[in-house]
Short mmCIF file of N, CA, C and O in Angstrom, two decimals:
data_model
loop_
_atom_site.label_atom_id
_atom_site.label_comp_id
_atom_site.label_asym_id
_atom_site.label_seq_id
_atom_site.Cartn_x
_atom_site.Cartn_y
_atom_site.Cartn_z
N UNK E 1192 -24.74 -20.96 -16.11
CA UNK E 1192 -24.69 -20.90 -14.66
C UNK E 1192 -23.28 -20.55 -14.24
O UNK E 1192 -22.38 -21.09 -14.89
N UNK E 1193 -23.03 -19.96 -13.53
CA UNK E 1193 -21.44 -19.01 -12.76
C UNK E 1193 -21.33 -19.96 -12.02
O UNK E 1193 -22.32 -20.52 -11.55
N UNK E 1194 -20.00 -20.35 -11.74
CA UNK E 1194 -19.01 -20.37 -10.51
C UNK E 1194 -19.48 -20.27 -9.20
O UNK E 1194 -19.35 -21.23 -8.44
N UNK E 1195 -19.94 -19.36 -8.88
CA UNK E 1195 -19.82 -19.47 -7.33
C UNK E 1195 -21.21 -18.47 -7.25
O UNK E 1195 -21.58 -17.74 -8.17
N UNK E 1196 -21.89 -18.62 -5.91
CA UNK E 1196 -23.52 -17.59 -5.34
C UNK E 1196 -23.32 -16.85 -5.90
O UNK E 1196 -22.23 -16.28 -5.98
N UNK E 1197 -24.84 -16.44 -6.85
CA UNK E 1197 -25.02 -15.28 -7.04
C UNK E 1197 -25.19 -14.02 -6.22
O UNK E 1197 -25.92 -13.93 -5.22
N UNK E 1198 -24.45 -13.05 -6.73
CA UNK E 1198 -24.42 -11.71 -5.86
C UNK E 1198 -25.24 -10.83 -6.71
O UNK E 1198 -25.09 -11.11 -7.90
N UNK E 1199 -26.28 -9.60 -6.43
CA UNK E 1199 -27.14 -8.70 -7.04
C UNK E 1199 -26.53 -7.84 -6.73
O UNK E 1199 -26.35 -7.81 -5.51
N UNK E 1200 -25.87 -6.68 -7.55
CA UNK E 1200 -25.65 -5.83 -7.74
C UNK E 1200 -26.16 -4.82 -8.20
O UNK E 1200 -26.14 -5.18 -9.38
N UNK E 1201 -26.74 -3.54 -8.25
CA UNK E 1201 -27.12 -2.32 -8.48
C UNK E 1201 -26.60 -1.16 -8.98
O UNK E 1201 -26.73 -0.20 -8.23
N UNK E 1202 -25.93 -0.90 -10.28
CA UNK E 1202 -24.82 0.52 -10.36
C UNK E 1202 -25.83 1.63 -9.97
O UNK E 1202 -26.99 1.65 -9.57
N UNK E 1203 -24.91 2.50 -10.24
CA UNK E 1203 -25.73 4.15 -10.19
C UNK E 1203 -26.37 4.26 -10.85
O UNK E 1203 -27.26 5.07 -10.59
N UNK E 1204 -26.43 3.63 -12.08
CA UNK E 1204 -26.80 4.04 -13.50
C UNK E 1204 -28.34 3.44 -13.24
O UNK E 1204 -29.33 3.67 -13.94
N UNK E 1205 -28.28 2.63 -12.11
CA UNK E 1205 -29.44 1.43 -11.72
C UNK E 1205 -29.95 0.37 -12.09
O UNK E 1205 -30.95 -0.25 -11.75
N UNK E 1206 -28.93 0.16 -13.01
CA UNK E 1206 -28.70 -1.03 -13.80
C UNK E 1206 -28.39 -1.92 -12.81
O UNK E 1206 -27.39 -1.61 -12.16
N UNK E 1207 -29.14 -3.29 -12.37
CA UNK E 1207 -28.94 -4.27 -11.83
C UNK E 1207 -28.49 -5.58 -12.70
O UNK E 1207 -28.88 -5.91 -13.82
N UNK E 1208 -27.53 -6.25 -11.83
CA UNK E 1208 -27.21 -7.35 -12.63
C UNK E 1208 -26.65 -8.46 -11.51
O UNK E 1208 -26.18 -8.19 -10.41
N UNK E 1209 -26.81 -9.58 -12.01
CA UNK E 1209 -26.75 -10.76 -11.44
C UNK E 1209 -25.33 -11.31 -11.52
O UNK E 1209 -25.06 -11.66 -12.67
N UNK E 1210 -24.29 -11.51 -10.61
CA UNK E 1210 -23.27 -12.03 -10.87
C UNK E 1210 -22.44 -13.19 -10.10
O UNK E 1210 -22.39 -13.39 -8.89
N UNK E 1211 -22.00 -13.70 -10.85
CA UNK E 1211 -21.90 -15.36 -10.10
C UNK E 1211 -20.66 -15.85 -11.31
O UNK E 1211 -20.54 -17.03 -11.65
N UNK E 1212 -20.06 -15.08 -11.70
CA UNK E 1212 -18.90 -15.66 -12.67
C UNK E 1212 -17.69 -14.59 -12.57
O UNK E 1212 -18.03 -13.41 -12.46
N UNK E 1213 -16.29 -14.89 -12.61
CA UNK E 1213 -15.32 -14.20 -13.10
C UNK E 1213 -15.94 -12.70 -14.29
O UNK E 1213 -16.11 -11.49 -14.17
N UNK E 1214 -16.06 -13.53 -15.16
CA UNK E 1214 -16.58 -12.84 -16.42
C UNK E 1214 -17.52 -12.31 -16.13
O UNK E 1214 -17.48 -11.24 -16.74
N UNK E 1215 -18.42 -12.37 -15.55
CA UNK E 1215 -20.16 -11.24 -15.05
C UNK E 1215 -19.66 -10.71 -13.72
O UNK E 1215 -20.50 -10.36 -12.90
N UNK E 1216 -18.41 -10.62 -13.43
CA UNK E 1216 -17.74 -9.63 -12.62
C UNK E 1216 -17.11 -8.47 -12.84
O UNK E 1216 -17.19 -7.39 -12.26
N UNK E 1217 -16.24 -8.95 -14.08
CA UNK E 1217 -15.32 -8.38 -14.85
C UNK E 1217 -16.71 -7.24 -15.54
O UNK E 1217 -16.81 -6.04 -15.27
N UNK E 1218 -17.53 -7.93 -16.36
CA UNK E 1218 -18.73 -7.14 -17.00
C UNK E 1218 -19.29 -5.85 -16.06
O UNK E 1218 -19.34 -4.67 -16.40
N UNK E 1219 -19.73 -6.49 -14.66
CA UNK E 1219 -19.91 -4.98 -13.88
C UNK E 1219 -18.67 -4.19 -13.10
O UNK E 1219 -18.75 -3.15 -12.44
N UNK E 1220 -17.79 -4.78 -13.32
CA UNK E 1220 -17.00 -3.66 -12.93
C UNK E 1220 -16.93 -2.26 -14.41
O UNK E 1220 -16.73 -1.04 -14.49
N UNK E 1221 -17.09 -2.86 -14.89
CA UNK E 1221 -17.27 -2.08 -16.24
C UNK E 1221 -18.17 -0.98 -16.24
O UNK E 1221 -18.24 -0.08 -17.08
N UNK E 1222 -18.93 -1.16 -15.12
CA UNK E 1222 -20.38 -0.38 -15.60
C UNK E 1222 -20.48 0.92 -14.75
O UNK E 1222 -19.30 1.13 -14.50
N UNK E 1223 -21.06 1.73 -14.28
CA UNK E 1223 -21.15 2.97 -13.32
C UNK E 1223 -21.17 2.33 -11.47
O UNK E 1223 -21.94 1.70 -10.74
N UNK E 1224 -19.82 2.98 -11.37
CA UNK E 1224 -19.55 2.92 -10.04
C UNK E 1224 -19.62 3.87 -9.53
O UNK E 1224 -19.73 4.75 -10.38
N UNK E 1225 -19.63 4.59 -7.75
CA UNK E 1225 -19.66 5.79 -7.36
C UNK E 1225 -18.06 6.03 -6.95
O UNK E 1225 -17.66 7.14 -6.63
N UNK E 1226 -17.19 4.88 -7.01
CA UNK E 1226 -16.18 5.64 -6.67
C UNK E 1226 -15.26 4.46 -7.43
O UNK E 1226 -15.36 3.35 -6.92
N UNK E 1227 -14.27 4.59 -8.73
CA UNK E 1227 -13.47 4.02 -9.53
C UNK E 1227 -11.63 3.90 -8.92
O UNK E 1227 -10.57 3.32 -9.17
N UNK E 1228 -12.33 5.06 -7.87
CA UNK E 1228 -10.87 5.32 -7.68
C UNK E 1228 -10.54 4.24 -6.26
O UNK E 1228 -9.44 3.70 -6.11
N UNK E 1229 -11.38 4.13 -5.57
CA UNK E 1229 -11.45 3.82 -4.45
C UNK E 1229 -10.25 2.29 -3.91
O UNK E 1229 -10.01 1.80 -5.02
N UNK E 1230 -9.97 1.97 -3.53
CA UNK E 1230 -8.89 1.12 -3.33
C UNK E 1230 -9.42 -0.36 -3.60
O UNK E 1230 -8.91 -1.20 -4.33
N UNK E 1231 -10.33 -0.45 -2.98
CA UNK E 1231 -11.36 -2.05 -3.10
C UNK E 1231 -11.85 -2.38 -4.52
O UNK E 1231 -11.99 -3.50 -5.00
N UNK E 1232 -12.12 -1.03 -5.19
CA UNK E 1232 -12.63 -1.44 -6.53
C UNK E 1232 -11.34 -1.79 -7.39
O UNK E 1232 -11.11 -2.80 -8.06
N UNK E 1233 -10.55 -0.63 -7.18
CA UNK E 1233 -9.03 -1.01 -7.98
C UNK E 1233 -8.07 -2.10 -7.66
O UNK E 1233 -7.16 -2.56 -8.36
N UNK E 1234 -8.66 -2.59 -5.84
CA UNK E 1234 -8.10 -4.42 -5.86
C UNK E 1234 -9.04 -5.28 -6.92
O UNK E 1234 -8.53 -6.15 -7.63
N UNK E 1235 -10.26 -5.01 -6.95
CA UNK E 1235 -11.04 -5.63 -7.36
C UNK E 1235 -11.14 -6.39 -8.91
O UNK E 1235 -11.65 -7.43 -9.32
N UNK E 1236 -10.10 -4.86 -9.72
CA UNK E 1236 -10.18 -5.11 -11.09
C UNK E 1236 -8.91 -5.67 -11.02
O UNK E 1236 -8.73 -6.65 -11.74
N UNK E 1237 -7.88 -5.24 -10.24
CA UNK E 1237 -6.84 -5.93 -10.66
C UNK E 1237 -6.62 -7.69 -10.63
O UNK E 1237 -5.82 -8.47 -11.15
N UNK E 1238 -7.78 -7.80 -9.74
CA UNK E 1238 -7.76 -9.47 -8.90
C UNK E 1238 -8.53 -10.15 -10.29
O UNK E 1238 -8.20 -11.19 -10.85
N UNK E 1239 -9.46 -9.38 -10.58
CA UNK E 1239 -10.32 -10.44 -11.68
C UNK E 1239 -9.61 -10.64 -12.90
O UNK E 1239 -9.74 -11.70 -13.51
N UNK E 1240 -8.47 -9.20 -13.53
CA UNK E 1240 -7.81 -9.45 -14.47
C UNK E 1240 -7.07 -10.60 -14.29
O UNK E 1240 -7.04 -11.41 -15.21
N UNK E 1241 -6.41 -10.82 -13.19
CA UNK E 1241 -5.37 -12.06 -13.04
C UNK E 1241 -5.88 -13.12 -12.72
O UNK E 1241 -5.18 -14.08 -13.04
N UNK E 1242 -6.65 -13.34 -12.31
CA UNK E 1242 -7.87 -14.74 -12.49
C UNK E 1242 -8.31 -14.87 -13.73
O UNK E 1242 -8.78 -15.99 -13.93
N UNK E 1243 -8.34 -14.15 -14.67
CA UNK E 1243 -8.45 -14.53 -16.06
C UNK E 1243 -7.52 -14.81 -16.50
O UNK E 1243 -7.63 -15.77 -17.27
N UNK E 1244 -6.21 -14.26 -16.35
CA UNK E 1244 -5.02 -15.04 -16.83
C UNK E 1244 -4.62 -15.69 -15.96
O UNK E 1244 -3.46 -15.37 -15.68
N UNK E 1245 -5.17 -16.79 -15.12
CA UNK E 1245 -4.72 -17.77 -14.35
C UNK E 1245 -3.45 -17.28 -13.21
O UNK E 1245 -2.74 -18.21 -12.84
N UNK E 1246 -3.17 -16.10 -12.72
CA UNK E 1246 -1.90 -15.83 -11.74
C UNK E 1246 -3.28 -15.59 -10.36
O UNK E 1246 -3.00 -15.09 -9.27
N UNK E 1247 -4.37 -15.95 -10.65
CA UNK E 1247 -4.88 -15.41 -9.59
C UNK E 1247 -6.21 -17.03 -9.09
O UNK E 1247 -6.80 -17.84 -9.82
N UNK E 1248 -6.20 -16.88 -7.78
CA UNK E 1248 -7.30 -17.91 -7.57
C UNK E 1248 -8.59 -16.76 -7.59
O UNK E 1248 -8.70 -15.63 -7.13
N UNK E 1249 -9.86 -18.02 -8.71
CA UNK E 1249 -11.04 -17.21 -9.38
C UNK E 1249 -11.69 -17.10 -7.59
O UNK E 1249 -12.33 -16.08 -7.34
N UNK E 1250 -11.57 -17.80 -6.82
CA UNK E 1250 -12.23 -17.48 -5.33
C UNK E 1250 -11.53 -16.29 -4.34
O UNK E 1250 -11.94 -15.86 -3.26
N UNK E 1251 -10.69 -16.03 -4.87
CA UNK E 1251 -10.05 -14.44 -4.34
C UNK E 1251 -10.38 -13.42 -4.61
O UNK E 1251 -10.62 -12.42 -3.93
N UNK E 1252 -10.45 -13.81 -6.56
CA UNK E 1252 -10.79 -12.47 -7.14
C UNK E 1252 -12.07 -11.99 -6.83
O UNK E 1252 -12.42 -10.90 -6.39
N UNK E 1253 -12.89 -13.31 -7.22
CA UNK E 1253 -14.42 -12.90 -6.84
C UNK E 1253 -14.72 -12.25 -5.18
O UNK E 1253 -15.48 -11.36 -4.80
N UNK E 1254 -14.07 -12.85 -4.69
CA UNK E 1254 -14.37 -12.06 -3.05
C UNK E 1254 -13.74 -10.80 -2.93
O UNK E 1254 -13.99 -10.16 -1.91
N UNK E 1255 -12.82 -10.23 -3.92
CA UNK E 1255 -12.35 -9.26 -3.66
C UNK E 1255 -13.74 -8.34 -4.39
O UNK E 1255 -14.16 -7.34 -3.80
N UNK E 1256 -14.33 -8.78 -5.63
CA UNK E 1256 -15.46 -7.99 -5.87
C UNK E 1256 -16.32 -7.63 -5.43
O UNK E 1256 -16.94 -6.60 -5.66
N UNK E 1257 -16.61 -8.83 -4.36
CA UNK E 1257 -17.79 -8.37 -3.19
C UNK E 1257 -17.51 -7.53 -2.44
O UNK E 1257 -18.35 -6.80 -1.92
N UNK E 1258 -16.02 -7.46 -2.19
CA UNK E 1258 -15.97 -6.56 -1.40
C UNK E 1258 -15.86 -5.21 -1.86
O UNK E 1258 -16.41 -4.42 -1.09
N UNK E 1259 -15.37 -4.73 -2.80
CA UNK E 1259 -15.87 -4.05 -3.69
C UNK E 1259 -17.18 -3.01 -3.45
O UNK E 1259 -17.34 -1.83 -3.15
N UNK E 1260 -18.18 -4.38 -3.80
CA UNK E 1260 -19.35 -4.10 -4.25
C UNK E 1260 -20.23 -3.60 -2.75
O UNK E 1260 -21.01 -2.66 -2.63
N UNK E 1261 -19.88 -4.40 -1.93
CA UNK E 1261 -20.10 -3.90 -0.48
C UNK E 1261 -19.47 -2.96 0.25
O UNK E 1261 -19.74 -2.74 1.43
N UNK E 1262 -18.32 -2.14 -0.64
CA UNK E 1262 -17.85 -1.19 0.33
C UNK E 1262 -18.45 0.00 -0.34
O UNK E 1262 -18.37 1.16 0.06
N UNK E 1263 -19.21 -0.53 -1.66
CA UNK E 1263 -19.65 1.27 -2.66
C UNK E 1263 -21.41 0.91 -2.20
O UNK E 1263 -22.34 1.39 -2.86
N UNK E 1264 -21.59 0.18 -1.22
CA UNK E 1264 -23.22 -0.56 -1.34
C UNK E 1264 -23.71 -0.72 -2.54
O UNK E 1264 -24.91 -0.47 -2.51
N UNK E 1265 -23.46 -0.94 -3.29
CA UNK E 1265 -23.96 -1.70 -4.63
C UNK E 1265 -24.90 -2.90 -4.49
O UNK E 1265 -25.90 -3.09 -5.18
N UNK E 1266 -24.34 -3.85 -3.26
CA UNK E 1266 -24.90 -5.35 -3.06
C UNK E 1266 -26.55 -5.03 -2.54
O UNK E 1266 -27.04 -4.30 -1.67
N UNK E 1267 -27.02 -5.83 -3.39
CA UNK E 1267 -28.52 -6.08 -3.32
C UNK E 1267 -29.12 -7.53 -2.49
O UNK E 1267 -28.58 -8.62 -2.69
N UNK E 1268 -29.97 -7.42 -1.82
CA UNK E 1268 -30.85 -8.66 -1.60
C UNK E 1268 -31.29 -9.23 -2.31
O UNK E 1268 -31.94 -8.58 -3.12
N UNK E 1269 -31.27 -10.83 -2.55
CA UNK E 1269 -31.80 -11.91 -3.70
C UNK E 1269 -32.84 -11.21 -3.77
O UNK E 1269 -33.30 -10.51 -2.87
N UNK E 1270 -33.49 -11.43 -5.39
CA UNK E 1270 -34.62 -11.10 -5.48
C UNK E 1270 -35.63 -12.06 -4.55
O UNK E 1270 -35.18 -13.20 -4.42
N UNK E 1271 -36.61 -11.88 -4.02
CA UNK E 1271 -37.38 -12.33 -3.60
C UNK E 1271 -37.43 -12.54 -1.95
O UNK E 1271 -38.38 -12.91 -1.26
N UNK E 1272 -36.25 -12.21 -1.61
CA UNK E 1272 -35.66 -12.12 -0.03
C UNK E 1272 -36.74 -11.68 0.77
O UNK E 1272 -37.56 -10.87 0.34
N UNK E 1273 -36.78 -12.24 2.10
CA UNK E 1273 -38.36 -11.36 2.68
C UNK E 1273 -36.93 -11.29 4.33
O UNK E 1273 -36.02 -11.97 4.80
N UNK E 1274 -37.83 -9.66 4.63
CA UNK E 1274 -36.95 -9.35 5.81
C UNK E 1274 -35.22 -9.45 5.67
O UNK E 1274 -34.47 -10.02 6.47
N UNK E 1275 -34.79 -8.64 4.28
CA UNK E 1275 -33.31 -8.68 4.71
C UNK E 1275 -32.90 -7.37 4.36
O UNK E 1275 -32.79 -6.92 3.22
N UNK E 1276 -32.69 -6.78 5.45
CA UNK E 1276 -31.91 -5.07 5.60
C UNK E 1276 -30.86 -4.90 4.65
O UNK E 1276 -30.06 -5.74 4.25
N UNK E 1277 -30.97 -3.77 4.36
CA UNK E 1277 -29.91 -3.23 3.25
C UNK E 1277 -28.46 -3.21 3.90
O UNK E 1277 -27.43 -3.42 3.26
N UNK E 1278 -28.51 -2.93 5.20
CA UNK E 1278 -27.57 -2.63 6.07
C UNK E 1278 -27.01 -4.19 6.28
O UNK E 1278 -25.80 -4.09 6.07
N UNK E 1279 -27.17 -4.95 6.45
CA UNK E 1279 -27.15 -6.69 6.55
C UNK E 1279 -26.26 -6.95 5.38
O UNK E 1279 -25.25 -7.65 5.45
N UNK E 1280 -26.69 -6.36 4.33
CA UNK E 1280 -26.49 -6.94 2.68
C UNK E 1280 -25.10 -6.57 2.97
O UNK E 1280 -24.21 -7.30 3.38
N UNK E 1281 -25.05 -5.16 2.68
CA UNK E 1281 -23.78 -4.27 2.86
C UNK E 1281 -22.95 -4.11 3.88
O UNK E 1281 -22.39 -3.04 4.15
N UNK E 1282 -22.79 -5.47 4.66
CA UNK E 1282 -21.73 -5.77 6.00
C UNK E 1282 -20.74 -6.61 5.79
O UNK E 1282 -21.09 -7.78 5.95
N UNK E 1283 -19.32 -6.41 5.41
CA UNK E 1283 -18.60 -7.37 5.36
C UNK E 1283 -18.01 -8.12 7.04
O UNK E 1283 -17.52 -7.73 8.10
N UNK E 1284 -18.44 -9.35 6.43
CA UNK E 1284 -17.51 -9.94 8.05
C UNK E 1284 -16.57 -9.77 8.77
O UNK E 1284 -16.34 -10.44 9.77
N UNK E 1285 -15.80 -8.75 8.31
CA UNK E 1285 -14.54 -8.53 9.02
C UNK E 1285 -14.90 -7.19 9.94
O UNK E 1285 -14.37 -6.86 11.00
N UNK E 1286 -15.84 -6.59 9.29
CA UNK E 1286 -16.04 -5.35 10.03
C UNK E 1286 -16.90 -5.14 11.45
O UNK E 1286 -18.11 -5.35 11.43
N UNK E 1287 -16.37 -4.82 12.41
CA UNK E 1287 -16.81 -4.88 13.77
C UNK E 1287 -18.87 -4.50 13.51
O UNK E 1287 -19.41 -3.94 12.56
N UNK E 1288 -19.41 -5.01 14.61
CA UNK E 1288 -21.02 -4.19 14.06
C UNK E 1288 -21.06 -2.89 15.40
O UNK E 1288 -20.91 -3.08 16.60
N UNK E 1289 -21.24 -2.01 14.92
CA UNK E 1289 -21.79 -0.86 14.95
C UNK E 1289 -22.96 -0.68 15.05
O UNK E 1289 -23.67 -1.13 14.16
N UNK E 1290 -23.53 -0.01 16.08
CA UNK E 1290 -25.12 0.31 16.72
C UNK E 1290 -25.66 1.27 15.75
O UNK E 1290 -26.80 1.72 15.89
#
């Protein structure tokens, strides 16, 4: 069992995976992204590397992956979710909502 809510993730490759740990973070960042270069993903890896060597809090890094994962829409609805928009999934809180 991980650390903190599980998040569903989706690569390109369409490989879905379940992640809720440092380490099953670290694992999909590994995997097919649509954009490697992108700034959120490259906070993303850098935050989880240093949460593995302890210079980083594991609740930073991991939120930096979501965000990540929500800025390439990767983030999936729990399995079994009834009525939850893709658009919902893929909204970070900071971002104003848009019609």
């Amino acid at each position: 069992m991980g650390t903190f809510l599980p998040l569903f993730v989706k690569l390109v490759d369409r490989k879905s995976m379940t992640v809720s740990s440092i380490c099953e973070a670290e694992e999909a960042l590994l995997g097919q992204w649509p954009n490697k270069e992108a700034a959120a993903y490259r906070n993303a890896c850098r935050l989880i590397a240093e949460a593995k060597d302890g210079s980083c809090s594991p609740a930073v890094a991991f939120a930096a992956f979501k965000a990540a994962a929500i800025d390439q829409r990767l983030l999936q609805p729990e399995p079994g979710a009834r009525h939850v928009r893709q658009r919902d999934i893929n909204h970070r809180d900071d971002e104003a909502d848009v019609p």
